[in-house]
Amino acid sequence: MGETEVGGFGITRADHLLLVEDVQLVRQACTWASVEFEDAAVADYFDRQADDGISPEACGRIWIHTHPGNSAAPSSTDEATFARVFGRNEWAVMFILAQNGDIYARLRFSAGPGGSLELPVSVDYSQPFAATEHGEWLAEYRACVKSDELPAVSEPQPREERGWWEEQAWFRGFEQAENDQERADRAAIAEGQDRDSWQAEWDQYERHLNGELY
């Protein structure tokens, strides 16, 4: 893993979306504290997976990255990235592997009220696994990972307001559906609050009739 963080996507079986069978890197700029994927590289990655018949759920929901230190606990940068990039998905997993083998995995989901939970991690040795090609791993690493030095003075770094995926028609439709659902939820909450207020007034009126209020 070296002295920088390195990130990639876990590719899973279609019938078992938490069973990772492969990890693929994309072009990225890395420091000891952050990973920045290139937008064009991410788009190319998803295009290749679609050409191979792999669904977005099976190739784009598990974010894997390393920590050069001994702790796999997510940093504030990790949390911000996970929320910004994966927060709109129905579910996503953040998986972190630290230098000494420490592991952290958390599932985040948006169904219902939403929530998250930490996941246990294990290696399923009953699954078939081809012979390891360390040379191919190294070639992929060298082709994708560029090590950047952190600036001497910490300053806010410019970032595009919208990612490439936010310009896609399917994303706009999904975003509209979420906005509609949010408005419906707010209306339901307001209706519930009105009903609760009315019920409280009625209860007070009944207590008055029964002589409980003076």
Tab-separated table of C-alpha atoms in Angstrom:
chain	number	residue	atom	x	y	z
A	1	MET	CA	0.000	0.000	0.000
A	2	GLY	CA	3.006	2.294	0.369
A	3	GLU	CA	2.855	5.755	1.915
A	4	THR	CA	-0.331	6.925	0.213
A	5	GLU	CA	-3.972	5.947	0.211
A	6	VAL	CA	-5.177	3.946	-2.794
A	7	GLY	CA	-8.813	3.504	-3.803
A	8	GLY	CA	-10.889	1.306	-6.072
A	9	PHE	CA	-14.232	-0.408	-6.602
A	10	GLY	CA	-15.204	-3.856	-5.392
A	11	ILE	CA	-16.866	-6.037	-8.045
A	12	THR	CA	-19.342	-8.548	-6.637
A	13	ARG	CA	-21.357	-11.516	-7.774
A	14	ALA	CA	-24.724	-10.549	-9.250
A	15	ASP	CA	-26.545	-12.878	-6.847
A	16	HIS	CA	-24.486	-11.884	-3.788
A	17	LEU	CA	-23.817	-8.149	-3.733
A	18	LEU	CA	-21.614	-8.274	-0.635
A	19	LEU	CA	-19.318	-11.016	-1.956
A	20	VAL	CA	-16.404	-9.156	-3.562
A	21	GLU	CA	-14.699	-11.202	-6.265
A	22	ASP	CA	-12.452	-8.531	-7.765
A	23	VAL	CA	-11.096	-5.065	-7.018
A	24	GLN	CA	-10.398	-2.618	-9.830
A	25	LEU	CA	-8.521	0.648	-9.671
A	26	VAL	CA	-9.221	3.756	-11.746
A	27	ARG	CA	-6.868	6.639	-12.485
A	28	GLN	CA	-6.470	8.649	-9.296
A	29	ALA	CA	-4.309	11.193	-7.508
A	30	CYS	CA	-3.324	10.020	-4.031
A	31	THR	CA	-1.733	11.506	-0.929
A	32	TRP	CA	-1.189	9.986	2.512
A	33	ALA	CA	-4.589	11.440	3.519
A	34	SER	CA	-6.828	11.392	0.425
A	35	VAL	CA	-7.768	9.753	-2.871
A	36	GLU	CA	-9.127	11.736	-5.838
A	37	PHE	CA	-10.599	9.691	-8.700
A	38	GLU	CA	-10.524	11.215	-12.187
A	39	ASP	CA	-14.114	11.761	-13.394
A	40	ALA	CA	-13.310	10.542	-16.915
A	41	ALA	CA	-11.667	7.413	-15.517
A	42	VAL	CA	-14.735	6.611	-13.421
A	43	ALA	CA	-16.975	7.078	-16.470
A	44	ASP	CA	-14.733	4.762	-18.518
A	45	TYR	CA	-14.788	2.197	-15.735
A	46	PHE	CA	-18.596	2.058	-15.649
A	47	ASP	CA	-18.755	1.904	-19.445
A	48	ARG	CA	-16.445	-1.133	-19.430
A	49	GLN	CA	-18.482	-2.861	-16.760
A	50	ALA	CA	-21.702	-2.227	-18.694
A	51	ASP	CA	-20.084	-3.681	-21.824
A	52	ASP	CA	-19.235	-6.797	-19.782
A	53	GLY	CA	-22.846	-7.071	-18.591
A	54	ILE	CA	-22.087	-6.090	-14.995
A	55	SER	CA	-24.768	-3.971	-13.302
A	56	PRO	CA	-23.934	-0.740	-11.423
A	57	GLU	CA	-25.012	-2.449	-8.199
A	58	ALA	CA	-22.394	-5.148	-8.688
A	59	CYS	CA	-19.525	-2.818	-9.603
A	60	GLY	CA	-20.193	0.616	-8.111
A	61	ARG	CA	-21.558	0.279	-4.598
A	62	ILE	CA	-18.501	-0.923	-2.665
A	63	TRP	CA	-15.815	1.731	-2.270
A	64	ILE	CA	-12.506	0.199	-1.184
A	65	HIS	CA	-9.464	2.173	-0.130
A	66	THR	CA	-6.365	1.802	2.000
A	67	HIS	CA	-4.852	3.726	4.888
A	68	PRO	CA	-1.041	3.969	5.022
A	69	GLY	CA	-1.152	4.020	8.843
A	70	ASN	CA	-2.159	1.333	11.334
A	71	SER	CA	-5.774	2.446	11.827
A	72	ALA	CA	-8.644	1.610	9.485
A	73	ALA	CA	-11.028	4.018	11.245
A	74	PRO	CA	-12.575	6.396	8.657
A	75	SER	CA	-11.269	9.940	8.639
A	76	SER	CA	-13.401	13.055	8.273
A	77	THR	CA	-12.318	13.144	4.606
A	78	ASP	CA	-13.484	9.542	4.184
A	79	GLU	CA	-16.846	10.356	5.714
A	80	ALA	CA	-17.303	13.466	3.568
A	81	THR	CA	-16.414	11.542	0.388
A	82	PHE	CA	-18.701	8.638	1.271
A	83	ALA	CA	-21.637	10.987	1.890
A	84	ARG	CA	-21.007	13.159	-1.179
A	85	VAL	CA	-20.344	10.444	-3.759
A	86	PHE	CA	-22.405	7.523	-2.472
A	87	GLY	CA	-25.055	9.229	-0.342
A	88	ARG	CA	-27.733	9.173	-3.067
A	89	ASN	CA	-27.481	5.427	-3.674
A	90	GLU	CA	-29.974	3.018	-2.148
A	91	TRP	CA	-27.015	1.429	-0.406
A	92	ALA	CA	-23.235	1.540	-0.457
A	93	VAL	CA	-20.302	0.148	1.496
A	94	MET	CA	-17.128	1.899	2.644
A	95	PHE	CA	-14.302	-0.616	3.149
A	96	ILE	CA	-10.908	0.412	4.548
A	97	LEU	CA	-7.757	-1.697	4.859
A	98	ALA	CA	-4.924	-0.315	6.997
A	99	GLN	CA	-1.197	-1.009	6.774
A	100	ASN	CA	-1.158	-3.610	9.564
A	101	GLY	CA	-4.228	-5.494	8.302
A	102	ASP	CA	-6.788	-3.626	10.407
A	103	ILE	CA	-10.161	-3.572	8.582
A	104	TYR	CA	-13.251	-1.384	8.709
A	105	ALA	CA	-16.471	-1.879	6.713
A	106	ARG	CA	-19.765	-0.009	6.985
A	107	LEU	CA	-23.000	-0.396	5.048
A	108	ARG	CA	-25.016	2.758	4.475
A	109	PHE	CA	-28.600	2.554	3.181
A	110	SER	CA	-31.328	5.063	2.338
A	111	ALA	CA	-34.429	2.824	2.492
A	112	GLY	CA	-37.047	3.950	4.987
A	113	PRO	CA	-35.527	6.378	7.487
A	114	GLY	CA	-32.039	5.359	6.336
A	115	GLY	CA	-29.155	4.296	8.506
A	116	SER	CA	-25.844	2.469	8.622
A	117	LEU	CA	-24.192	-0.465	10.345
A	118	GLU	CA	-20.705	-1.888	10.556
A	119	LEU	CA	-20.185	-5.186	8.750
A	120	PRO	CA	-18.058	-8.166	9.710
A	121	VAL	CA	-15.450	-9.052	7.092
A	122	SER	CA	-14.077	-12.475	6.236
A	123	VAL	CA	-12.445	-14.332	3.354
A	124	ASP	CA	-14.614	-17.072	1.848
A	125	TYR	CA	-12.038	-19.706	0.963
A	126	SER	CA	-14.739	-21.959	-0.492
A	127	GLN	CA	-15.001	-19.691	-3.553
A	128	PRO	CA	-12.913	-20.455	-6.669
A	129	PHE	CA	-9.940	-18.152	-7.165
A	130	ALA	CA	-7.588	-18.048	-10.119
A	131	ALA	CA	-3.833	-17.992	-9.694
A	132	THR	CA	-2.546	-14.647	-8.427
A	133	GLU	CA	-0.866	-12.467	-11.054
A	134	HIS	CA	1.284	-10.070	-9.037
A	135	GLY	CA	2.783	-8.618	-12.207
A	136	GLU	CA	-0.674	-7.590	-13.467
A	137	TRP	CA	-1.495	-6.069	-10.093
A	138	LEU	CA	1.663	-3.969	-10.224
A	139	ALA	CA	0.975	-2.889	-13.813
A	140	GLU	CA	-2.559	-1.802	-12.865
A	141	TYR	CA	-1.222	0.118	-9.869
A	142	ARG	CA	1.393	1.940	-11.947
A	143	ALA	CA	-1.145	2.792	-14.663
A	144	CYS	CA	-3.762	4.161	-12.278
A	145	VAL	CA	-2.122	5.611	-9.187
A	146	LYS	CA	-0.360	8.972	-9.190
A	147	SER	CA	1.149	10.110	-5.910
A	148	ASP	CA	0.614	13.788	-5.129
A	149	GLU	CA	2.228	15.816	-2.384
A	150	LEU	CA	-0.053	17.765	-0.097
A	151	PRO	CA	0.249	21.564	-0.488
A	152	ALA	CA	2.562	23.247	1.987
A	153	VAL	CA	-0.253	25.549	3.122
A	154	SER	CA	-3.679	24.041	3.612
A	155	GLU	CA	-6.125	25.894	1.385
A	156	PRO	CA	-9.555	24.961	0.063
A	157	GLN	CA	-9.058	23.082	-3.194
A	158	PRO	CA	-11.325	23.954	-6.140
A	159	ARG	CA	-13.832	21.225	-6.934
A	160	GLU	CA	-16.411	20.968	-9.652
A	161	GLU	CA	-19.892	21.674	-8.409
A	162	ARG	CA	-21.372	18.681	-10.206
A	163	GLY	CA	-19.894	15.285	-11.056
A	164	TRP	CA	-20.198	13.693	-14.486
A	165	TRP	CA	-22.955	11.377	-13.282
A	166	GLU	CA	-25.172	14.316	-12.278
A	167	GLU	CA	-25.504	15.336	-15.942
A	168	GLN	CA	-26.945	11.969	-16.977
A	169	ALA	CA	-30.663	11.662	-17.744
A	170	TRP	CA	-31.058	8.637	-15.465
A	171	PHE	CA	-29.576	10.579	-12.554
A	172	ARG	CA	-31.856	13.582	-13.100
A	173	GLY	CA	-34.870	11.269	-13.077
A	174	PHE	CA	-33.646	9.644	-9.874
A	175	GLU	CA	-33.004	13.048	-8.316
A	176	GLN	CA	-36.525	14.218	-9.242
A	177	ALA	CA	-38.042	11.095	-7.684
A	178	GLU	CA	-36.087	11.719	-4.489
A	179	ASN	CA	-37.233	15.354	-4.358
A	180	ASP	CA	-40.838	14.278	-4.855
A	181	GLN	CA	-40.509	11.730	-2.074
A	182	GLU	CA	-38.934	14.313	0.226
A	183	ARG	CA	-41.839	16.708	-0.370
A	184	ALA	CA	-44.312	13.914	0.290
A	185	ASP	CA	-42.505	13.034	3.524
A	186	ARG	CA	-42.566	16.663	4.686
A	187	ALA	CA	-46.288	16.866	3.932
A	188	ALA	CA	-46.919	13.671	5.882
A	189	ILE	CA	-44.949	14.999	8.853
A	190	ALA	CA	-46.871	18.287	8.763
A	191	GLU	CA	-50.175	16.407	8.579
A	192	GLY	CA	-49.112	14.259	11.514
A	193	GLN	CA	-48.162	17.337	13.534
A	194	ASP	CA	-51.527	18.954	12.786
A	195	ARG	CA	-53.313	15.762	13.808
A	196	ASP	CA	-51.291	15.575	17.024
A	197	SER	CA	-52.091	19.210	17.805
A	198	TRP	CA	-55.795	18.657	17.197
A	199	GLN	CA	-55.737	15.516	19.375
A	200	ALA	CA	-54.066	17.413	22.223
A	201	GLU	CA	-56.733	20.112	22.109
A	202	TRP	CA	-59.506	17.509	22.091
A	203	ASP	CA	-57.967	15.677	25.061
A	204	GLN	CA	-57.784	18.954	26.977
A	205	TYR	CA	-61.456	19.662	26.157
A	206	GLU	CA	-62.499	16.204	27.404
A	207	ARG	CA	-60.565	16.677	30.643
A	208	HIS	CA	-62.330	19.990	31.117
A	209	LEU	CA	-65.730	18.329	30.673
A	210	ASN	CA	-64.781	15.675	33.220
A	211	GLY	CA	-63.819	18.295	35.759
A	212	GLU	CA	-60.110	17.527	35.576
A	213	LEU	CA	-59.227	21.117	34.645
A	214	TYR	CA	-60.196	24.077	36.848
